[in-house]
Amino acid sequence: MKFQASARKWRPQKFSQLIGQEHIVRTLKNAIELDRIAQAYLFSGTRGVGKTTSARLLAKALNCEQGPTPEPCDICTHCVEIRDGHSVDVLEIDGASNNGVAEARELIDNVQYSTSSCRYKVYIIDEVHMLSKSAFNALLKTLEEPPPGVVFIFATTEMNKIPETILSRCQHFEFKPLSHQQIMDQLQLICDQEEIKIDPGSLEEVAKNGAGSMRDAQSLLDQVIAFSGKSIDAGSVQQVLGIVGQDALIQFFDMILSKDGPALMQTVHNTTLEGKDLGLLCRDLLEYLRNLMIVKVAKESSALLDQKSCDIEALTRQAEAIHLDELQQMFQALSRAEMDMKRSSLPRTVFEMALIRMLDVRPFQNIDAMIDQINTMQPTAPASNHPVPAASPGPTAAPASAPAASSNTASNTASSPAPASPASAPVAGGGQNKWEQIKARAGEAKRIFATYLAQAEVLELSDECLHLAFPDPFTQGQADKDENKALLKEIAEAVMGSPSVKIKLDCRPASTPTPAQSDPASGKGSGSDKKKESPTEQQILQDAVEILGGTIIG
């Protein structure tokens, strides 16, 4: 017997065999039973979901010798002729090749003739969106008031191209894409009837690549059967469809988690050499990220994942090693790459760039929390302006006993032990000027880094060493980052005129101020420093923007 494609061989011949469109089947059956047949129907939806099949079923239901009936017998003369495409009263017209106004006028002329033997004359126009504007306009009057016993059924995959004047004259039915499970069940039925052995994982891959289209999935199944024969395994499906398996996806994402860029690029290279489609790999990775997100977010994730094709244990392990924000950033990078790959002449490069971005993702930081952190850190930059109790009489007695200059002298004498403070001696005189130059240059190169330096105490500043102490671990950690430390070393060597300056960064509490630092009469204490270094709201916002890499939108 001559081979017949599965999509034709297993085409539904009754409404009860139509899969996944129960809402449409119910409406059409009720319309037939209640004798409420419209003059025009419009079926829209993606390819391979049953639009043309439903049009033929409706034509059979209207013209069956036992009808009109919701369940045509499929054995009478009219049913057989419509099924085989031989009925002179049921005409299927391709809108793509008959899209001109001349064809529309010919159709209008033929509409006037009565049926040859059937009860209804049915015109099925497939891909109706391909008709020209003039052809649509020519049909308007006939579509609104057709002769008795004439029914138009339009089918389209691009609903947005149908004029409103046509829509208003039709009953519109939207066909849904089929689920993976619905496609899998039908493919399994076909394999059982054809005595084909196929494992559930392979069947899932075929159904998934059908992308909601039963016809596409059936065509892929025919292709896999032609390659593998009566026994189909996962390797055969992957080779025919040009996809990677679940194990390969797990290894691929492990490389991303471990930031192993060289291995990742080599894997992409090998995948290309094997002839596999990088677009499909990108799509599979997007679905894999979705599965990771489900495991990360949902407590009962097993109900939302396909147990046959997902390694729940591996997904759980990887989900625990990554932040949800990172998953979202990775998904955005891959989603953008998938669209760009379709338009680019270098799809592999687009895909590789997306993978590199995925290697560099970091969790988001809450901007409110960061601003609070900056506000908390900034007041600690100068020494505290609250004197210790033992030193409090000094500043209050000085203004009454001597002029301001004498007060400063007395204060300096009284605080002679101050050189023991780690911040005072190293920055005296020229050292202070050098330190100010270092901070200024750091601010020019990286403003936020200068904010951290402003909070530091200089323990040592010489041609050989720059030793700083920070008031809290967070500030010390930010300053100690490799890029910041390298920048500080470069600036210090330039300012000090030394070929090598060792950088030492410690974390120590802020030192207790001397009376001179807290003397309100001097005008140079920590109060004035605080006023000088305290950031404005705009500076705080700008610092937060630099930390987070964002933009101010309002």
Coordinates of C-alpha atoms in Angstrom, one line a residue:
M1 CA 0.0 0.0 0.0
K2 CA 1.3 3.5 -0.9
F3 CA 2.6 5.4 2.1
Q4 CA 0.3 8.2 3.5
A5 CA 1.6 10.9 5.8
S6 CA 0.4 10.5 9.4
A7 CA -1.1 14.0 9.3
R8 CA -3.5 12.8 6.5
K9 CA -3.9 9.2 7.7
W10 CA -4.9 10.3 11.2
R11 CA -7.0 13.4 10.3
P12 CA -10.1 13.4 12.5
Q13 CA -13.3 12.4 10.7
K14 CA -15.7 13.2 13.5
F15 CA -16.0 16.0 16.0
S16 CA -15.4 13.5 18.8
Q17 CA -11.9 12.9 17.3
L18 CA -10.9 16.6 17.3
I19 CA -8.3 17.1 20.0
G20 CA -7.9 20.2 22.2
Q21 CA -10.8 22.3 20.7
E22 CA -13.7 21.3 23.0
H23 CA -15.1 24.9 23.2
I24 CA -15.4 25.0 19.4
V25 CA -16.8 21.5 19.0
R26 CA -19.5 22.2 21.6
T27 CA -20.5 25.5 19.9
L28 CA -20.8 24.0 16.4
K29 CA -22.7 20.9 17.7
N30 CA -25.2 23.1 19.5
A31 CA -25.6 25.3 16.4
I32 CA -26.4 22.3 14.3
E33 CA -28.9 20.8 16.8
L34 CA -30.6 24.1 17.3
D35 CA -30.6 24.9 13.5
R36 CA -28.7 28.1 14.1
I37 CA -26.2 27.8 11.2
A38 CA -24.5 31.1 10.5
Q39 CA -23.8 32.3 6.9
A40 CA -20.1 32.7 7.6
Y41 CA -17.5 31.4 10.0
L42 CA -13.9 32.5 10.6
F43 CA -11.5 30.0 12.1
S44 CA -8.2 31.4 13.3
G45 CA -5.1 30.0 15.1
T46 CA -1.6 28.6 14.6
R47 CA -0.9 26.0 12.0
G48 CA -1.8 22.4 12.5
V49 CA -4.5 22.8 15.2
G50 CA -7.5 21.7 13.2
K51 CA -8.9 24.7 11.4
T52 CA -9.4 23.2 7.9
T53 CA -10.3 19.8 9.5
S54 CA -13.1 21.5 11.5
A55 CA -14.3 23.2 8.3
R56 CA -14.6 19.8 6.6
L57 CA -16.3 18.3 9.6
L58 CA -18.8 21.1 9.6
A59 CA -19.4 20.6 5.9
K60 CA -20.0 16.9 6.5
A61 CA -22.3 17.5 9.5
L62 CA -24.4 19.9 7.4
N63 CA -24.6 17.6 4.3
C64 CA -24.7 14.1 5.8
E65 CA -27.7 12.1 4.4
Q66 CA -28.7 11.5 8.0
G67 CA -28.4 15.2 9.0
P68 CA -27.8 17.9 9.6
T69 CA -26.3 16.1 12.5
P70 CA -23.5 16.8 15.1
E71 CA -22.0 13.4 14.3
P72 CA -21.9 12.7 10.6
C73 CA -22.0 9.0 9.6
D74 CA -18.9 9.2 7.4
I75 CA -20.2 6.3 5.3
C76 CA -22.9 8.0 3.1
T77 CA -22.2 9.3 -0.3
H78 CA -22.0 12.9 0.7
C79 CA -19.7 12.2 3.7
V80 CA -17.3 10.1 1.6
E81 CA -17.2 12.7 -1.2
I82 CA -16.4 15.5 1.2
R83 CA -13.8 13.4 3.1
D84 CA -12.0 12.6 -0.2
G85 CA -12.3 16.1 -1.5
H86 CA -14.5 15.2 -4.5
S87 CA -17.8 16.9 -3.6
V88 CA -18.8 19.6 -6.2
D89 CA -20.8 21.4 -3.5
V90 CA -18.0 21.7 -1.0
L91 CA -15.2 23.8 -2.5
E92 CA -11.8 24.3 -0.9
I93 CA -10.1 27.4 -2.2
D94 CA -6.5 28.5 -1.5
G95 CA -6.5 32.1 -0.6
A96 CA -2.8 32.5 -1.4
S97 CA -3.2 31.6 -5.1
N98 CA -6.7 32.9 -5.6
N99 CA -6.3 36.3 -4.0
G100 CA -7.4 38.7 -6.7
V101 CA -10.6 40.5 -7.3
A102 CA -11.2 38.5 -10.5
E103 CA -11.3 35.2 -8.5
A104 CA -13.6 36.9 -6.0
R105 CA -16.0 37.9 -8.7
E106 CA -16.0 34.4 -10.2
L107 CA -16.8 33.0 -6.8
I108 CA -19.7 35.5 -6.4
D109 CA -21.1 34.4 -9.8
N110 CA -21.0 30.7 -8.8
V111 CA -22.7 31.3 -5.5
Q112 CA -25.9 32.1 -7.3
Y113 CA -26.3 28.5 -8.6
S114 CA -28.0 26.0 -6.4
T115 CA -26.3 22.8 -5.0
S116 CA -25.9 19.8 -7.1
S117 CA -26.8 17.1 -4.6
C118 CA -25.9 18.3 -1.1
R119 CA -28.1 20.3 1.3
Y120 CA -25.6 23.2 1.7
K121 CA -23.0 24.7 -0.7
V122 CA -19.9 25.3 1.5
Y123 CA -17.0 27.5 0.5
I124 CA -13.8 26.8 2.5
I125 CA -11.2 29.5 1.9
D126 CA -7.9 28.7 3.5
E127 CA -5.3 31.4 4.3
V128 CA -8.0 34.0 3.7
H129 CA -5.8 36.8 5.0
M130 CA -3.9 36.5 1.7
L131 CA -6.8 38.0 -0.2
S132 CA -6.3 41.5 -1.6
K133 CA -8.2 44.4 -0.3
S134 CA -10.3 44.6 -3.5
A135 CA -11.1 40.9 -3.2
F136 CA -12.3 41.4 0.4
N137 CA -14.4 44.4 -0.6
A138 CA -16.0 42.4 -3.5
L139 CA -17.1 39.7 -1.0
L140 CA -18.7 42.0 1.5
K141 CA -22.3 42.1 0.0
T142 CA -22.4 38.3 -0.7
L143 CA -20.9 37.5 2.7
E144 CA -23.6 39.6 4.4
E145 CA -26.6 38.3 2.4
P146 CA -25.6 35.0 0.7
P147 CA -28.2 33.0 -1.2
P148 CA -30.1 30.4 0.9
G149 CA -28.1 27.2 1.6
V150 CA -24.6 28.9 1.2
V151 CA -22.1 28.8 4.0
F152 CA -18.6 30.4 4.0
I153 CA -15.9 29.1 6.2
F154 CA -12.6 31.1 6.3
A155 CA -9.4 29.9 7.9
T156 CA -6.4 32.0 8.8
T157 CA -3.2 32.0 10.8
E158 CA -2.9 35.8 10.8
M159 CA -6.0 37.2 12.4
N160 CA -4.6 40.7 12.4
K161 CA -4.8 40.9 8.6
I162 CA -8.5 40.3 8.4
P163 CA -10.5 43.6 7.7
E164 CA -13.0 44.6 10.4
T165 CA -15.7 44.6 7.7
I166 CA -15.2 40.9 7.2
L167 CA -14.9 40.2 10.9
S168 CA -18.3 41.8 11.6
R169 CA -20.0 39.4 9.2
C170 CA -18.5 36.2 10.6
Q171 CA -18.7 34.1 13.7
H172 CA -15.1 34.0 14.9
F173 CA -13.6 30.9 16.5
E174 CA -10.1 31.0 18.0
F175 CA -8.3 27.6 17.9
K176 CA -5.9 27.0 20.8
P177 CA -2.4 25.5 20.4
L178 CA -2.3 22.0 21.6
S179 CA -0.5 21.1 24.9
H180 CA 2.5 18.8 24.9
Q181 CA 0.4 16.1 26.7
Q182 CA -2.3 16.2 24.1
I183 CA 0.2 15.8 21.3
M184 CA 2.0 13.1 23.2
D185 CA -1.1 11.1 23.7
Q186 CA -2.0 11.2 20.0
L187 CA 1.6 10.3 18.9
Q188 CA 1.6 7.4 21.3
L189 CA -1.7 6.2 19.8
I190 CA -0.2 6.4 16.3
C191 CA 3.0 4.5 17.5
D192 CA 0.8 1.8 19.1
Q193 CA -1.2 1.4 15.9
E194 CA 1.9 1.4 13.7
E195 CA 3.7 -1.0 16.1
I196 CA 6.5 1.6 16.7
K197 CA 8.5 1.3 19.9
I198 CA 9.5 4.7 21.3
D199 CA 10.5 5.7 24.9
P200 CA 8.5 8.5 26.7
G201 CA 11.5 10.9 26.7
S202 CA 11.9 10.7 22.9
L203 CA 8.1 11.1 22.5
E204 CA 8.2 14.2 24.6
E205 CA 11.0 15.7 22.5
V206 CA 9.0 15.2 19.3
A207 CA 5.9 16.7 20.9
K208 CA 7.8 19.7 22.2
N209 CA 9.3 20.4 18.8
G210 CA 5.8 20.4 17.4
A211 CA 5.3 23.7 19.2
G212 CA 1.6 23.2 19.8
S213 CA 0.9 22.0 16.2
M214 CA -0.4 18.4 15.8
R215 CA 0.5 18.4 12.1
D216 CA 4.1 19.5 12.8
A217 CA 4.5 16.9 15.5
Q218 CA 3.2 14.1 13.2
S219 CA 5.5 15.2 10.4
L220 CA 8.5 15.0 12.8
L221 CA 7.4 11.6 13.9
D222 CA 7.3 10.4 10.3
Q223 CA 10.8 11.8 9.9
V224 CA 12.1 10.0 13.0
I225 CA 10.5 6.7 12.0
A226 CA 12.1 6.9 8.6
F227 CA 15.5 7.4 10.3
S228 CA 15.2 4.8 13.1
G229 CA 12.7 2.2 11.8
K230 CA 10.5 0.4 14.2
S231 CA 12.5 1.2 17.4
I232 CA 13.2 4.9 18.3
D233 CA 15.6 6.0 21.1
A234 CA 16.6 9.4 22.5
G235 CA 19.8 9.5 20.5
S236 CA 18.0 9.1 17.2
V237 CA 15.5 11.8 18.0
Q238 CA 18.3 14.2 19.0
Q239 CA 20.2 13.5 15.8
V240 CA 17.3 13.9 13.5
L241 CA 15.9 17.0 15.2
G242 CA 19.3 18.6 15.8
I243 CA 18.7 19.1 19.5
V244 CA 20.7 18.4 22.7
G245 CA 19.5 16.1 25.4
Q246 CA 18.7 16.7 29.0
D247 CA 22.1 15.5 30.3
A248 CA 23.9 18.0 27.9
L249 CA 21.7 20.8 29.2
I250 CA 22.6 19.9 32.8
Q251 CA 26.3 20.0 32.0
F252 CA 25.9 23.2 30.0
F253 CA 24.3 25.0 33.0
D254 CA 26.9 23.6 35.4
M255 CA 29.6 25.4 33.3
I256 CA 27.6 28.6 33.6
L257 CA 27.3 28.2 37.4
S258 CA 31.1 27.5 37.7
K259 CA 31.9 30.5 35.4
D260 CA 33.9 28.2 33.1
G261 CA 34.0 30.3 30.0
P262 CA 36.5 28.3 28.0
A263 CA 34.6 25.0 28.5
L264 CA 31.4 26.8 27.6
M265 CA 32.8 28.2 24.3
Q266 CA 34.3 24.8 23.4
T267 CA 30.9 23.2 24.0
V268 CA 29.2 25.7 21.6
H269 CA 31.9 24.9 19.1
N270 CA 31.4 21.2 19.3
T271 CA 27.6 21.6 19.1
T272 CA 28.1 23.6 15.9
L273 CA 30.4 20.9 14.4
E274 CA 27.8 18.3 15.1
G275 CA 25.3 20.2 13.0
K276 CA 22.9 21.0 15.8
D277 CA 20.8 24.1 15.6
L278 CA 22.0 26.8 18.1
G279 CA 18.6 28.4 17.9
L280 CA 17.1 25.2 19.2
L281 CA 19.8 25.0 21.9
C282 CA 18.9 28.6 22.9
R283 CA 15.2 27.7 23.1
D284 CA 16.0 24.6 25.2
L285 CA 18.1 26.6 27.6
L286 CA 15.3 29.1 28.0
E287 CA 13.0 26.2 28.9
Y288 CA 15.6 24.8 31.2
L289 CA 15.8 28.2 33.0
R290 CA 12.1 28.1 33.4
N291 CA 12.3 24.7 35.0
L292 CA 15.0 26.0 37.4
M293 CA 12.8 29.0 38.3
I294 CA 9.8 26.6 39.0
V295 CA 12.0 24.5 41.3
K296 CA 13.3 27.7 43.0
V297 CA 9.9 29.3 43.5
A298 CA 7.3 26.6 43.8
K299 CA 7.2 24.3 46.8
E300 CA 5.3 21.6 44.8
S301 CA 7.3 22.0 41.6
S302 CA 6.8 18.4 40.5
A303 CA 3.2 19.2 39.4
L304 CA 4.5 21.9 37.1
L305 CA 7.3 19.9 35.5
D306 CA 7.3 17.0 33.1
Q307 CA 8.7 14.1 35.2
K308 CA 9.7 12.2 32.0
S309 CA 12.1 14.8 30.6
C310 CA 13.3 16.6 33.7
D311 CA 16.0 15.6 36.2
I312 CA 14.4 16.9 39.3
E313 CA 17.5 16.1 41.5
A314 CA 19.8 18.1 39.2
L315 CA 17.4 21.0 38.9
T316 CA 17.1 21.2 42.7
R317 CA 20.9 21.1 43.1
Q318 CA 21.5 23.9 40.6
A319 CA 18.5 26.0 41.9
E320 CA 20.1 26.0 45.3
A321 CA 23.3 27.4 43.9
I322 CA 21.8 30.4 42.1
H323 CA 19.8 33.5 43.1
L324 CA 16.4 34.1 41.6
D325 CA 17.6 37.5 40.3
E326 CA 20.4 35.8 38.4
L327 CA 17.9 33.5 36.8
Q328 CA 15.9 36.4 35.6
Q329 CA 18.9 38.2 34.2
M330 CA 20.0 35.0 32.4
F331 CA 16.5 34.6 31.0
Q332 CA 16.5 38.1 29.7
A333 CA 19.9 37.7 28.0
L334 CA 18.9 34.4 26.3
S335 CA 15.4 35.7 25.3
R336 CA 16.9 38.7 23.6
A337 CA 19.6 36.5 22.0
E338 CA 16.9 34.2 20.6
M339 CA 15.2 37.1 18.8
D340 CA 18.5 38.6 17.6
M341 CA 19.7 35.3 16.2
K342 CA 16.8 35.1 13.8
R343 CA 17.7 38.5 12.3
S344 CA 21.5 38.3 12.5
S345 CA 23.9 37.0 9.9
L346 CA 26.1 35.8 12.7
P347 CA 23.7 33.9 15.0
R348 CA 26.6 31.9 16.7
T349 CA 28.3 35.1 17.7
V350 CA 25.0 36.5 19.1
F351 CA 24.5 33.3 21.1
E352 CA 28.1 33.3 22.5
M353 CA 27.8 37.0 23.6
A354 CA 24.6 36.1 25.5
L355 CA 26.5 33.2 27.2
I356 CA 29.3 35.6 28.2
R357 CA 26.7 38.0 29.7
M358 CA 25.3 35.1 31.6
L359 CA 28.7 34.3 33.2
D360 CA 28.8 37.9 34.6
V361 CA 25.3 38.2 36.1
R362 CA 25.0 39.2 39.8
P363 CA 22.1 39.4 42.2
F364 CA 20.3 42.7 42.2
Q365 CA 20.7 45.0 45.2
N366 CA 17.8 46.9 46.7
I367 CA 18.3 50.6 46.0
D368 CA 16.5 51.7 49.2
A369 CA 18.8 49.4 51.2
M370 CA 21.9 50.7 49.4
I371 CA 20.9 54.4 50.0
D372 CA 20.3 53.6 53.7
Q373 CA 23.7 51.9 53.8
I374 CA 25.3 55.0 52.3
N375 CA 23.5 57.3 54.7
T376 CA 24.7 55.1 57.6
M377 CA 28.3 55.1 56.4
Q378 CA 28.8 58.7 55.5
P379 CA 28.6 60.3 59.0
T380 CA 31.4 58.0 60.1
A381 CA 33.9 59.4 57.7
P382 CA 35.3 62.2 60.0
A383 CA 36.0 61.5 63.7
S384 CA 33.0 61.9 66.0
N385 CA 32.2 65.5 67.1
H386 CA 31.0 64.4 70.5
P387 CA 34.0 64.8 72.9
V388 CA 34.6 62.3 75.7
P389 CA 33.5 63.4 79.1
A390 CA 37.0 63.9 80.5
A391 CA 37.9 66.4 77.7
S392 CA 34.6 68.3 77.9
P393 CA 35.8 71.1 80.2
G394 CA 38.6 72.1 77.9
P395 CA 36.5 73.6 75.1
T396 CA 34.1 75.4 77.4
A397 CA 36.8 77.2 79.4
A398 CA 38.9 78.3 76.6
P399 CA 36.8 81.1 75.1
A400 CA 36.5 82.8 78.5
S401 CA 40.2 82.8 79.3
A402 CA 41.9 83.7 76.1
P403 CA 41.4 84.8 72.5
A404 CA 40.7 82.2 69.8
A405 CA 44.4 81.9 68.9
S406 CA 45.4 81.3 72.5
S407 CA 42.7 78.8 72.8
N408 CA 44.0 76.9 69.8
T409 CA 47.6 76.9 71.3
A410 CA 46.3 75.7 74.7
S411 CA 44.3 73.0 73.0
N412 CA 47.2 71.8 71.0
T413 CA 49.4 71.8 74.1
A414 CA 46.8 69.9 76.1
S415 CA 46.4 67.3 73.3
S416 CA 50.2 66.6 73.0
P417 CA 49.6 62.9 73.2
A418 CA 47.5 63.1 69.9
P419 CA 50.4 62.0 67.7
A420 CA 49.8 58.5 69.1
S421 CA 46.5 58.6 67.2
P422 CA 47.2 56.6 64.0
A423 CA 45.5 59.1 61.7
S424 CA 47.4 62.3 62.8
A425 CA 51.1 61.9 62.3
P426 CA 51.2 60.3 58.8
V427 CA 49.0 63.0 57.2
A428 CA 50.7 66.0 58.8
G429 CA 52.1 68.6 56.5
G430 CA 53.0 67.3 53.1
G431 CA 51.5 63.9 53.9
Q432 CA 48.1 65.5 54.2
N433 CA 48.5 67.2 50.8
K434 CA 49.5 63.9 49.2
W435 CA 46.5 62.1 50.7
E436 CA 44.2 64.8 49.4
Q437 CA 45.7 64.4 45.9
I438 CA 45.1 60.7 46.1
K439 CA 41.5 61.1 47.1
A440 CA 41.0 63.8 44.4
R441 CA 42.4 61.5 41.6
A442 CA 40.4 58.6 42.9
G443 CA 37.2 60.7 42.7
E444 CA 38.0 61.6 39.1
A445 CA 38.5 58.0 38.1
K446 CA 35.7 56.5 40.2
R447 CA 33.5 58.7 42.3
I448 CA 32.1 56.0 44.5
F449 CA 35.6 54.7 45.4
A450 CA 36.5 58.2 46.6
T451 CA 33.5 58.0 48.9
Y452 CA 35.0 54.9 50.5
L453 CA 38.4 56.6 50.8
A454 CA 36.9 59.6 52.5
Q455 CA 35.9 57.3 55.4
A456 CA 39.4 55.9 55.8
E457 CA 42.0 56.8 58.4
V458 CA 45.6 57.0 57.1
L459 CA 47.8 54.8 59.4
E460 CA 50.8 55.2 57.1
L461 CA 51.6 57.2 54.0
S462 CA 55.1 56.9 52.5
D463 CA 57.0 56.1 49.4
E464 CA 56.8 52.4 50.3
C465 CA 53.4 51.9 51.9
L466 CA 49.9 53.3 52.1
H467 CA 48.1 51.8 55.1
L468 CA 44.4 52.7 55.6
A469 CA 41.9 51.7 58.2
F470 CA 38.1 51.7 57.4
P471 CA 35.3 52.1 60.0
D472 CA 33.3 49.0 59.0
P473 CA 33.7 45.7 57.1
F474 CA 31.4 46.8 54.2
T475 CA 33.5 49.8 53.3
Q476 CA 36.7 47.9 53.7
G477 CA 35.4 45.1 51.5
Q478 CA 34.3 47.5 48.8
A479 CA 37.7 49.2 48.8
D480 CA 39.5 45.9 48.9
K481 CA 38.0 44.7 45.5
D482 CA 40.7 43.9 43.0
E483 CA 39.8 46.8 40.6
N484 CA 39.6 49.4 43.4
K485 CA 42.9 48.2 45.0
A486 CA 44.7 48.3 41.7
L487 CA 43.4 51.8 41.0
L488 CA 44.5 53.0 44.5
K489 CA 48.0 51.5 43.9
E490 CA 48.3 53.2 40.6
I491 CA 47.3 56.6 41.9
A492 CA 49.4 56.3 45.0
E493 CA 52.5 55.5 43.0
A494 CA 51.9 58.4 40.7
V495 CA 51.3 60.9 43.6
M496 CA 54.2 59.7 45.7
G497 CA 56.5 59.4 42.7
S498 CA 57.5 55.9 43.8
P499 CA 57.7 52.8 41.5
S500 CA 56.1 50.6 44.0
V501 CA 53.7 51.5 46.9
K502 CA 52.3 48.6 49.0
I503 CA 48.6 48.9 49.7
K504 CA 47.3 47.7 53.1
L505 CA 43.6 48.0 53.9
D506 CA 42.3 47.2 57.4
C507 CA 39.0 47.5 59.3
R508 CA 39.2 49.3 62.6
P509 CA 36.6 51.4 64.6
A510 CA 36.9 55.1 64.3
S511 CA 39.4 56.6 66.7
T512 CA 38.3 58.8 69.6
P513 CA 38.6 62.5 68.7
T514 CA 41.1 64.8 70.4
P515 CA 39.8 68.1 71.9
A516 CA 41.3 69.9 68.9
Q517 CA 39.2 67.9 66.6
S518 CA 36.0 68.6 68.6
D519 CA 36.7 72.2 69.5
P520 CA 33.8 74.3 68.2
A521 CA 35.8 77.5 68.5
S522 CA 38.6 76.3 66.2
G523 CA 36.3 75.9 63.2
K524 CA 38.4 72.9 62.1
G525 CA 37.0 70.1 64.2
S526 CA 35.0 67.1 63.0
G527 CA 31.9 69.2 62.9
S528 CA 33.3 71.3 60.0
D529 CA 34.7 68.2 58.4
K530 CA 31.4 66.5 58.6
K531 CA 29.7 69.5 57.0
K532 CA 32.3 69.5 54.3
E533 CA 32.1 65.7 53.5
S534 CA 28.5 65.0 54.3
P535 CA 26.9 64.1 50.9
T536 CA 23.9 65.8 49.5
E537 CA 20.8 63.8 48.5
Q538 CA 21.8 64.1 44.9
Q539 CA 25.3 62.7 45.6
I540 CA 23.8 59.8 47.5
L541 CA 21.5 59.0 44.6
Q542 CA 24.3 59.3 42.2
D543 CA 26.5 57.0 44.3
A544 CA 23.6 54.4 44.4
V545 CA 23.3 54.7 40.6
E546 CA 27.0 54.0 40.1
I547 CA 26.9 51.0 42.5
L548 CA 23.8 49.4 40.9
G549 CA 24.6 50.5 37.3
G550 CA 21.1 52.0 36.7
T551 CA 19.7 55.2 35.4
I552 CA 17.6 57.9 37.0
I553 CA 14.2 58.0 35.3
G554 CA 12.4 60.7 37.4

